[in-house]
PDB file of C-alpha atoms in Angstrom:
ATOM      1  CA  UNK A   1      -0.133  12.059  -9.468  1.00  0.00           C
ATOM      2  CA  UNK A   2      -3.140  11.502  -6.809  1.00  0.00           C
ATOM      3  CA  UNK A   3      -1.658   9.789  -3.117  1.00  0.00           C
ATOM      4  CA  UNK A   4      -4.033   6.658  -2.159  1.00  0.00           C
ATOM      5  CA  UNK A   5      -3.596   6.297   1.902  1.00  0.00           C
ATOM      6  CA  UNK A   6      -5.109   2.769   2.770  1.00  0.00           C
ATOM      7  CA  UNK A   7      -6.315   4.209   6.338  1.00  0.00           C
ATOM      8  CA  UNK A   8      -9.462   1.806   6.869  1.00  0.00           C
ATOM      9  CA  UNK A   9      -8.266  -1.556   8.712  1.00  0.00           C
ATOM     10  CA  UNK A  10      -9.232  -2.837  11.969  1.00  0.00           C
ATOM     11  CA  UNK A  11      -5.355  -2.758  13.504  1.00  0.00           C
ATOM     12  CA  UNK A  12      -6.280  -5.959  15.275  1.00  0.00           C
ATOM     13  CA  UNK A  13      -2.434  -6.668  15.443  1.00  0.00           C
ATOM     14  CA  UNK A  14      -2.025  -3.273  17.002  1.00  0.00           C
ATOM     15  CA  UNK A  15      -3.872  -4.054  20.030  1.00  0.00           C
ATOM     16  CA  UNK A  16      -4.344  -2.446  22.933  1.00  0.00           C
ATOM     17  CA  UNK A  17      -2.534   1.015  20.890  1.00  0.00           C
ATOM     18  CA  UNK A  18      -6.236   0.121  18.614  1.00  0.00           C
ATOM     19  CA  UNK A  19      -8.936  -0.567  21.228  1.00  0.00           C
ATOM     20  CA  UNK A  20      -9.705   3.384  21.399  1.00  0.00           C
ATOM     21  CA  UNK A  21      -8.500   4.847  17.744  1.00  0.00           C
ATOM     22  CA  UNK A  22      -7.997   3.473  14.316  1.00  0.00           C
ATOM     23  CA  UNK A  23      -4.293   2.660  13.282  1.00  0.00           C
ATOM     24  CA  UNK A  24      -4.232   5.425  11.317  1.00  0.00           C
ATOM     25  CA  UNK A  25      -3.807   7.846  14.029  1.00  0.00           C
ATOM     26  CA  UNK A  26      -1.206   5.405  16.107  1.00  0.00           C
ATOM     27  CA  UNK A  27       1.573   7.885  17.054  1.00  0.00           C
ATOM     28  CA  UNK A  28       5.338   7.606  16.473  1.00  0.00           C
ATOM     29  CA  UNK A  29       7.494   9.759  18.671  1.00  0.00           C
ATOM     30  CA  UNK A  30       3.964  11.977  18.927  1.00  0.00           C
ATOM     31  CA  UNK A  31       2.966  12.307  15.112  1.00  0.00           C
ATOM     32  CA  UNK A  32       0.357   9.808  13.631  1.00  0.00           C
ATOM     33  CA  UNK A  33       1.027   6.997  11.300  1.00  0.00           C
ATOM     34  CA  UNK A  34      -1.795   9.212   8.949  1.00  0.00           C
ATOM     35  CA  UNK A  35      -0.013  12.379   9.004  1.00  0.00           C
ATOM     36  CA  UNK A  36       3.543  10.514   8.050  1.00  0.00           C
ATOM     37  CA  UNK A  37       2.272   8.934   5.334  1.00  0.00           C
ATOM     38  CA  UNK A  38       0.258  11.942   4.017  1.00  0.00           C
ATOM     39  CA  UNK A  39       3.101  14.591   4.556  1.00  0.00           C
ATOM     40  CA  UNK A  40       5.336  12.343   2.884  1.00  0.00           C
ATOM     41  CA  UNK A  41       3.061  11.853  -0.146  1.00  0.00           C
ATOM     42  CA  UNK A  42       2.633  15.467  -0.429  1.00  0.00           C
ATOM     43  CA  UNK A  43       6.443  15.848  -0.565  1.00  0.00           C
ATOM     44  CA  UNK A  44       6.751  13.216  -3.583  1.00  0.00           C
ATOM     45  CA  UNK A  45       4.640  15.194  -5.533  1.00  0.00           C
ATOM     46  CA  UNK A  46       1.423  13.739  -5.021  1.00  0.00           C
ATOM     47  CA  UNK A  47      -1.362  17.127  -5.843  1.00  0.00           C
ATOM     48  CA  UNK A  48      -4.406  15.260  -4.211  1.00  0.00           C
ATOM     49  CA  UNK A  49      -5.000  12.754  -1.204  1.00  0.00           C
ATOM     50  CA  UNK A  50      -7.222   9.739  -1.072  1.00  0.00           C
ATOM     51  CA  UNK A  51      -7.806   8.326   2.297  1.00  0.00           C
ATOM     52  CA  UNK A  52     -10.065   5.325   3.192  1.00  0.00           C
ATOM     53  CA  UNK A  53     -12.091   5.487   6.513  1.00  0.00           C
ATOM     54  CA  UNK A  54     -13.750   2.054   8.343  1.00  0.00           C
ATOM     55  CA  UNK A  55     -12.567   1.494  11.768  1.00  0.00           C
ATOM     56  CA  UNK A  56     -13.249   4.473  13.928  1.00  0.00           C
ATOM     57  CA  UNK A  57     -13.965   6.191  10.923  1.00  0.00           C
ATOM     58  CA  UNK A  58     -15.409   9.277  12.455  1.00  0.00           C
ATOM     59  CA  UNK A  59     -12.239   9.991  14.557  1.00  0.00           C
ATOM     60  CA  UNK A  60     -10.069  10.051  11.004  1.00  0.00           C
ATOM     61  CA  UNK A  61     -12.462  12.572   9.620  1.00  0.00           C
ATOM     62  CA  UNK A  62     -12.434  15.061  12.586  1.00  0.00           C
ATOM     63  CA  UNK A  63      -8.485  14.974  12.278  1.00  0.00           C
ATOM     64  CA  UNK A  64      -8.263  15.733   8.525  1.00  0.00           C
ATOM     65  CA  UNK A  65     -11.242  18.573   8.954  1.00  0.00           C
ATOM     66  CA  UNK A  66      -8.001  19.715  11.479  1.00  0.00           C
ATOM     67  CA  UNK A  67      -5.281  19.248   9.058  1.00  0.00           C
ATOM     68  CA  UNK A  68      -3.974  21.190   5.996  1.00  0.00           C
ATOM     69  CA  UNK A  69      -1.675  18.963   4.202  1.00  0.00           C
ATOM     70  CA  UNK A  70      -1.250  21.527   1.148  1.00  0.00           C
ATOM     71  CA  UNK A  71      -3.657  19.791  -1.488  1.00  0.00           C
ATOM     72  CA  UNK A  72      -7.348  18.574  -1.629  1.00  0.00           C
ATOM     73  CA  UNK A  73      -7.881  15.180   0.866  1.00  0.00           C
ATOM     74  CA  UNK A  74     -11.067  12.565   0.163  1.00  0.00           C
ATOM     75  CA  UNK A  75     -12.343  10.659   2.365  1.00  0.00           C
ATOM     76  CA  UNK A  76     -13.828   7.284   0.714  1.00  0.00           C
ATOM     77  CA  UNK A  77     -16.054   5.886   3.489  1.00  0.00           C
ATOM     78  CA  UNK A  78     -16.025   2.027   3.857  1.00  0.00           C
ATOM     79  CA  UNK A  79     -17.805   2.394   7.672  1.00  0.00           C
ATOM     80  CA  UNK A  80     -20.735   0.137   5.733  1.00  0.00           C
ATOM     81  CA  UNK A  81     -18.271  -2.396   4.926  1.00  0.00           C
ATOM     82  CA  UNK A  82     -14.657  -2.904   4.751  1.00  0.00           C
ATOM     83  CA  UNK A  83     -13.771  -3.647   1.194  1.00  0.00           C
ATOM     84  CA  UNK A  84      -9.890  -4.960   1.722  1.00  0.00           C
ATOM     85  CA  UNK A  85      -7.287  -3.528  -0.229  1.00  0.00           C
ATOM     86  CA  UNK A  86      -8.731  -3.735  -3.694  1.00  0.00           C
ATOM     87  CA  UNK A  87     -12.140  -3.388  -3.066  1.00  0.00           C
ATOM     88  CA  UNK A  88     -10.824   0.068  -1.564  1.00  0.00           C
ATOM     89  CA  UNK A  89      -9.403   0.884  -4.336  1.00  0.00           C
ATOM     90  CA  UNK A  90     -12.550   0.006  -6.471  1.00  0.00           C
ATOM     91  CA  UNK A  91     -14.678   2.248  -4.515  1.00  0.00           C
ATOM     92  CA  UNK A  92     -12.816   4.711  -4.474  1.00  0.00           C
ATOM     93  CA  UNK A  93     -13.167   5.346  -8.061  1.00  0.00           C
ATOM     94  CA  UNK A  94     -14.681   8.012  -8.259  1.00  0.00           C
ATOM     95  CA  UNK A  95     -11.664  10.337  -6.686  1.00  0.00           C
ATOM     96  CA  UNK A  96      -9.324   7.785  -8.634  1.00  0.00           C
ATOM     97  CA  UNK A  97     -10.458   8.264 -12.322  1.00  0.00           C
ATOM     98  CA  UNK A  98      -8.278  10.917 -14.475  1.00  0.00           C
ATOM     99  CA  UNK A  99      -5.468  11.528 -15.915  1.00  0.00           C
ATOM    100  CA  UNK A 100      -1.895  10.506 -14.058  1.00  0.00           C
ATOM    101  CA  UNK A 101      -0.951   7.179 -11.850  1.00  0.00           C
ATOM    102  CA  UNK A 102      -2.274   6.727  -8.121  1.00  0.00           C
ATOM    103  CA  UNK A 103       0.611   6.374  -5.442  1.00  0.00           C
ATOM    104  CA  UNK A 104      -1.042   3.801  -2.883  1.00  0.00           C
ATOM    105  CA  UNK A 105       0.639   3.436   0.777  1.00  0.00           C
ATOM    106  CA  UNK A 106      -0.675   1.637   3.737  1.00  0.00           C
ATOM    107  CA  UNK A 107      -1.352   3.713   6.790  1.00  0.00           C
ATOM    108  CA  UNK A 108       1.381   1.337   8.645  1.00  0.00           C
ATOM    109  CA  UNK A 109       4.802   1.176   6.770  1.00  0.00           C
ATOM    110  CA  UNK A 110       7.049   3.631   7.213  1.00  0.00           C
ATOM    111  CA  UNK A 111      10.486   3.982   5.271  1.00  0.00           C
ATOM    112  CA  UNK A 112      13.538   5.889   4.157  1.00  0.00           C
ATOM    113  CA  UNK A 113      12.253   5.299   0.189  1.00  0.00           C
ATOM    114  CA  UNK A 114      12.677   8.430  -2.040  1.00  0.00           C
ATOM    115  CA  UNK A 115       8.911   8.582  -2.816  1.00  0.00           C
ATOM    116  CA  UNK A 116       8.963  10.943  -5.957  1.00  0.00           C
ATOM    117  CA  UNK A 117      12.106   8.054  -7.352  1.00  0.00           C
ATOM    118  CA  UNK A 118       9.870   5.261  -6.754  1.00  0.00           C
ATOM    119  CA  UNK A 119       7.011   7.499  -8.529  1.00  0.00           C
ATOM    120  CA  UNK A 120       9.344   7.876 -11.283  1.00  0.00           C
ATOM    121  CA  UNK A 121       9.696   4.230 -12.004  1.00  0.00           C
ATOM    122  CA  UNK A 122       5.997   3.952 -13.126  1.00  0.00           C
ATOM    123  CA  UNK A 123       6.050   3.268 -16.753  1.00  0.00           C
ATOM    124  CA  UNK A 124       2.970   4.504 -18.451  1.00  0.00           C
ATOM    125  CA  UNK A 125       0.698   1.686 -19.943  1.00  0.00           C
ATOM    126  CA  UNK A 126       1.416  -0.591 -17.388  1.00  0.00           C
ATOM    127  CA  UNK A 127      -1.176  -1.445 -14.794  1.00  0.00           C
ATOM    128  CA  UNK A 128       1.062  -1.363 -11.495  1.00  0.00           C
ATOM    129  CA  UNK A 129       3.835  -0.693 -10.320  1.00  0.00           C
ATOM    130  CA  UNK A 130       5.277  -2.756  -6.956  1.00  0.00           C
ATOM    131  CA  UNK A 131       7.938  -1.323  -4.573  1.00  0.00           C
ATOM    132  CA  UNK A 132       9.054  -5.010  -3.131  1.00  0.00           C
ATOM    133  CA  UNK A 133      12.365  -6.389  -1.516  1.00  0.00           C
ATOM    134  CA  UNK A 134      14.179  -9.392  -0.427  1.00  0.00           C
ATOM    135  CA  UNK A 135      13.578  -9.567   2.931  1.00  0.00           C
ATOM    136  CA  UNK A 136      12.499 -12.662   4.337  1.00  0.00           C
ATOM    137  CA  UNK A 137       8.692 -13.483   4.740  1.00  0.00           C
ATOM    138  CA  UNK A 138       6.388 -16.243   4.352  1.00  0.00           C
ATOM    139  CA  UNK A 139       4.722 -15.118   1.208  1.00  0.00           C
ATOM    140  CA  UNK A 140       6.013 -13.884  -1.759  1.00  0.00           C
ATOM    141  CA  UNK A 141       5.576 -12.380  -5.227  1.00  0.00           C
ATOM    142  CA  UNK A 142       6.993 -14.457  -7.939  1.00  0.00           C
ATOM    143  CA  UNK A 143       8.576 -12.442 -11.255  1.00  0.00           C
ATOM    144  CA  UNK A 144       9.561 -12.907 -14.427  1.00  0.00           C
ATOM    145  CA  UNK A 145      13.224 -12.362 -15.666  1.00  0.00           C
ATOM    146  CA  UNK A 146      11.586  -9.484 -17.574  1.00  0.00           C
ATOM    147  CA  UNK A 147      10.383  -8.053 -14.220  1.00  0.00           C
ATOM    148  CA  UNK A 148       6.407  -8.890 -14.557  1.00  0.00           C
ATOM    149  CA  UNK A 149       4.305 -10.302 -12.010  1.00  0.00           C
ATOM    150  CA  UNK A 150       3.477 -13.773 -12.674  1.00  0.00           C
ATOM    151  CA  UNK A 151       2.326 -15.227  -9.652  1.00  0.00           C
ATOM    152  CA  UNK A 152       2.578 -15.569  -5.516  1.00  0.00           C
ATOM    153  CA  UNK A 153       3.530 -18.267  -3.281  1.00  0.00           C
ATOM    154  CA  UNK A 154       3.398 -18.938   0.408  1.00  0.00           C
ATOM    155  CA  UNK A 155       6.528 -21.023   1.145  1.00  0.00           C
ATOM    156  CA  UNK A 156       5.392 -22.235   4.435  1.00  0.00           C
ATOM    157  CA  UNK A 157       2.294 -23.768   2.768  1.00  0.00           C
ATOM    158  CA  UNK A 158       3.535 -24.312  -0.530  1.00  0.00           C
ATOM    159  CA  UNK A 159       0.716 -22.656  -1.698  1.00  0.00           C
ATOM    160  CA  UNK A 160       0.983 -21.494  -5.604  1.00  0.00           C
ATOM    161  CA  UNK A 161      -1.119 -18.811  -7.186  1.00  0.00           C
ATOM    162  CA  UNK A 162      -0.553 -17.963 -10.990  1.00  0.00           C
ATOM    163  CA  UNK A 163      -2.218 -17.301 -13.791  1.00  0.00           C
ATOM    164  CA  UNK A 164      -0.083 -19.375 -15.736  1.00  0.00           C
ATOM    165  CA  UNK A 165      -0.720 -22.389 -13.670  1.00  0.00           C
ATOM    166  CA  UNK A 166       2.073 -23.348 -11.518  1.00  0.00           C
ATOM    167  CA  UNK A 167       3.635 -26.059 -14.313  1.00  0.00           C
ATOM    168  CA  UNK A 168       4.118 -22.359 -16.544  1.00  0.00           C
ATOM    169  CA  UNK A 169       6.005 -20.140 -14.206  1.00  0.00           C
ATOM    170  CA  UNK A 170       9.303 -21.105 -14.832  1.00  0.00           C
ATOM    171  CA  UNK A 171      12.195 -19.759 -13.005  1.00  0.00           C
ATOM    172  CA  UNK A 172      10.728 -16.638 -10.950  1.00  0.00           C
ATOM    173  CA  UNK A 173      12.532 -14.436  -8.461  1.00  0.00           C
ATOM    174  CA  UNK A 174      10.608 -14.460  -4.950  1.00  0.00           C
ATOM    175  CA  UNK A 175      10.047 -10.633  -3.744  1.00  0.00           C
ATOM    176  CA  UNK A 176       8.368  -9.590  -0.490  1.00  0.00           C
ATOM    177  CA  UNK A 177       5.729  -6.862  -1.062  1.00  0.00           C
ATOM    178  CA  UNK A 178       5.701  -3.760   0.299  1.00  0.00           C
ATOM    179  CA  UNK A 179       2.652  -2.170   1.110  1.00  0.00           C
ATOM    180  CA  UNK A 180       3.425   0.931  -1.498  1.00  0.00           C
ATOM    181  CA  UNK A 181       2.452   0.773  -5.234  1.00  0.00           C
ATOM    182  CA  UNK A 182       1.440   2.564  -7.934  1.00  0.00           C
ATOM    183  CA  UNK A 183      -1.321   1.744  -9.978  1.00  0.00           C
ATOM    184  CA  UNK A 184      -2.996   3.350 -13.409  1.00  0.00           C
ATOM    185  CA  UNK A 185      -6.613   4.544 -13.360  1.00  0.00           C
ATOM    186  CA  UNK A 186      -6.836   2.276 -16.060  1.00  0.00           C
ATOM    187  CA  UNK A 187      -6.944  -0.200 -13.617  1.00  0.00           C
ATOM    188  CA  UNK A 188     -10.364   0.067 -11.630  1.00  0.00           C
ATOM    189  CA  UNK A 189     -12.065  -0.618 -15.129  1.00  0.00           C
ATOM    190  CA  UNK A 190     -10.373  -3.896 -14.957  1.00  0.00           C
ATOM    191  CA  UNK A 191     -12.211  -4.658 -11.534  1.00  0.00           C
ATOM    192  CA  UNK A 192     -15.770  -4.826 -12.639  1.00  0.00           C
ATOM    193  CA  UNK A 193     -16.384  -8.323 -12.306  1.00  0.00           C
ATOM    194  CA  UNK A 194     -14.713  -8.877  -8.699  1.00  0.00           C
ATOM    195  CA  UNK A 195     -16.871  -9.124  -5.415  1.00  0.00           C
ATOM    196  CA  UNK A 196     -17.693  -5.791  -3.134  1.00  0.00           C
ATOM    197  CA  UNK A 197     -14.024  -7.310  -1.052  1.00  0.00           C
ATOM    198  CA  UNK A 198     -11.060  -8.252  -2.363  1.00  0.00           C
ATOM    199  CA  UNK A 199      -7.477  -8.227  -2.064  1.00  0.00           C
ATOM    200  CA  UNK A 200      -5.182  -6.128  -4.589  1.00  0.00           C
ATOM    201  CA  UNK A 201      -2.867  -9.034  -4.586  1.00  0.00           C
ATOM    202  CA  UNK A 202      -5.336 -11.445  -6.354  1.00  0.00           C
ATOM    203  CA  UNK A 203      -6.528  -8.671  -8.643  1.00  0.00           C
ATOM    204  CA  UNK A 204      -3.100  -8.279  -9.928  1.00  0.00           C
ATOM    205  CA  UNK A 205      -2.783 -12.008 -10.333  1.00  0.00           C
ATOM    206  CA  UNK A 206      -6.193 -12.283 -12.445  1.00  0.00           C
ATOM    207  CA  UNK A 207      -4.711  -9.673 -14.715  1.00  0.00           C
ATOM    208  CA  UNK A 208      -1.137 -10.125 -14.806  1.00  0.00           C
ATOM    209  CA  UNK A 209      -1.143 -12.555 -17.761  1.00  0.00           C
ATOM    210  CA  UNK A 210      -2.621  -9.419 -19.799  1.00  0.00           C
ATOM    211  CA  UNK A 211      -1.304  -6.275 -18.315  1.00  0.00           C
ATOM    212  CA  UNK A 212       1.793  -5.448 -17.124  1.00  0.00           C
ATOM    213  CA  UNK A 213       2.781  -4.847 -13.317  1.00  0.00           C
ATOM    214  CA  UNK A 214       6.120  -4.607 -13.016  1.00  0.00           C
ATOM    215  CA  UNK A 215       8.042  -4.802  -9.728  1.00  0.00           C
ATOM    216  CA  UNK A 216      10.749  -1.714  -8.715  1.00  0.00           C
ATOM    217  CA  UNK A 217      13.535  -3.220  -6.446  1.00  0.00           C
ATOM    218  CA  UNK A 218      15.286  -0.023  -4.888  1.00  0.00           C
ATOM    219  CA  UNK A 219      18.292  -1.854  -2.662  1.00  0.00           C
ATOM    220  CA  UNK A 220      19.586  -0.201   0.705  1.00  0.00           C
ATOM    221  CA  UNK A 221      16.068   1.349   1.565  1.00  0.00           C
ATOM    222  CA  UNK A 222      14.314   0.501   5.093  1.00  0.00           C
ATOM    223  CA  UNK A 223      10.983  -0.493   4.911  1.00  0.00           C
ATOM    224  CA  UNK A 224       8.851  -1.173   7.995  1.00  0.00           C
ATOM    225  CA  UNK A 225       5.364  -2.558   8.778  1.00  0.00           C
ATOM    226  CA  UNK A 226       4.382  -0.841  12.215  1.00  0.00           C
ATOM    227  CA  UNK A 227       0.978  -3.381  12.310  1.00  0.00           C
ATOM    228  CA  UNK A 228       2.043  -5.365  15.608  1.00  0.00           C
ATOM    229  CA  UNK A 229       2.340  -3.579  19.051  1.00  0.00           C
ATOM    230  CA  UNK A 230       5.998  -4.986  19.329  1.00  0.00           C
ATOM    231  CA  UNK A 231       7.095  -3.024  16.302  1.00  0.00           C
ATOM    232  CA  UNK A 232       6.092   0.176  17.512  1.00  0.00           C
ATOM    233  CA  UNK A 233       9.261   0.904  19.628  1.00  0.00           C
ATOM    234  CA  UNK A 234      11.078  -0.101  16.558  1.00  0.00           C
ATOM    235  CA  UNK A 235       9.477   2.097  14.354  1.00  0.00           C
ATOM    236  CA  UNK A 236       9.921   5.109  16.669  1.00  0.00           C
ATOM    237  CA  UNK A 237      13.349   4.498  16.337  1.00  0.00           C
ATOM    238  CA  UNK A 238      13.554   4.276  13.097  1.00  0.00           C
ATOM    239  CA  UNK A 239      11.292   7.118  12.372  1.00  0.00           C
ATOM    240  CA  UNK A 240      13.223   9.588  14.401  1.00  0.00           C
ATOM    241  CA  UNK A 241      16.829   8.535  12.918  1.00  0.00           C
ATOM    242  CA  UNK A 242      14.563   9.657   9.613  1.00  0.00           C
ATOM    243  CA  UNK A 243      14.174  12.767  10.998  1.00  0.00           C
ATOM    244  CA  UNK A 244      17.457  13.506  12.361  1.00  0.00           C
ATOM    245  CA  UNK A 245      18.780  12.850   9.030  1.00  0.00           C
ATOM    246  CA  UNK A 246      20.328   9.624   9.731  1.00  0.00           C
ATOM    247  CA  UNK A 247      18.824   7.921   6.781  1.00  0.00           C
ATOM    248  CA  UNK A 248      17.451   9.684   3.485  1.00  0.00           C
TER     249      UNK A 248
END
């Protein structure tokens, strides 16, 4: 299993912690968001790392030259363009294609998820796998009683996305994403036909009628997105009752 970090966004929501480095190397109690994520990869099992670069890319290459996680780190470079969360994955390809499922984690979210259990969950032949919850948001990933993906909604706008057109949905369970997932190789040969950018989100939608992505609920785990300044005193805390062995 190969560890996708999605390192490359802007961090406008991270402002001013973002005017001077990329949100990848935002500290928590004094350890990067990058090195949390990667460590913590590493320890699921994970034998290589992928890491995307854009937004003060050259500052996210000097650290890793700096760092020895334990296993092989690639940089994909996206300072031409940034490609949003598929069109990461896409070009990445090259560091993606082989045998054995990518773990893929956003730079920002931090949790108490047992990474190599979540891993574990990933049923070969399926495209994706989604770690998602209940927690309240504003959009949401709609499943089937079998546990596939069959479409998204934003409930503030009542906007419906499916590939089964809203009349064939049905009655679907509403899950927040997570920002972690695991995804086959299989699955960048499905993205030929989609722009330079694009969100994962809508690839999964444009294939979901065909291939499987299944979503993993894991109850009782803390997931949190550290991209707004306010959460970042949050997340500390969080973080370090992690550490202290608080929360496993």
């Amino acid at each position: 299993m190969k560890g996708f970090i999605l390192a490359a966004g802007l961090g406008t929501r991270l402002k001013p912690y973002t005017d001077t480095r990329p949100k990848a190397l935002v500290p928590l109690c004094g350890v990067p968001l990058l090195d949390i994520v990667a460590e913590r990869l590493v320890a699921a099992g994970c034998s290589e790392l992928i890491v995307n670069v854009h937004h003060f890319a050259g500052q996210i290459i000097d650290h890793l030259s700096h760092k020895d996680y334990g296993v092989p780190v690639y940089v994909s470079d996206e300072s031409d363009l940034l490609r949003d969360t598929g069109g990461a994955i896409r070009h990445a390809a090259q560091y993606i294609k082989g045998n054995g499922p990518v773990l893929v984690h956003n730079v920002d979210i931090i949790s108490d998820i047992d990474l190599r259990e979540f891993a574990s969950m990933y049923r070969s032949g399926d495209i994706a796998t989604l770690l998602v919850s209940r927690r309240e948001t504003s959009r949401y990933l709609l499943f089937g009683d079998d546990g596939r993906l069959r479409g998204w909604t934003n409930v503030k706008t009542g906007e419906i996305k499916s590939p089964y057109g809203e009349a064939g949905l049905g009655q679907c369970a509403r899950r927040a994403f997570s920002g972690i997932h695991i995804i086959s190789p299989e699955a960048v040969e499905l993205m030929t036909d989609f722009p330079e950018k694009f969100s994962i989100i809508d690839f999964y939608l444009s294939v979901a009628a065909t291939h499987c992505i299944r979503a993993c609920e894991m109850p009782g785990v803390r997931v949190m997105d550290v991209g707004k300044a306010e959460t970042v005193g949050a997340a500390e805390r969080m973080y370090s009752e992690i550490n202290n062995g608080l929360s496993i």
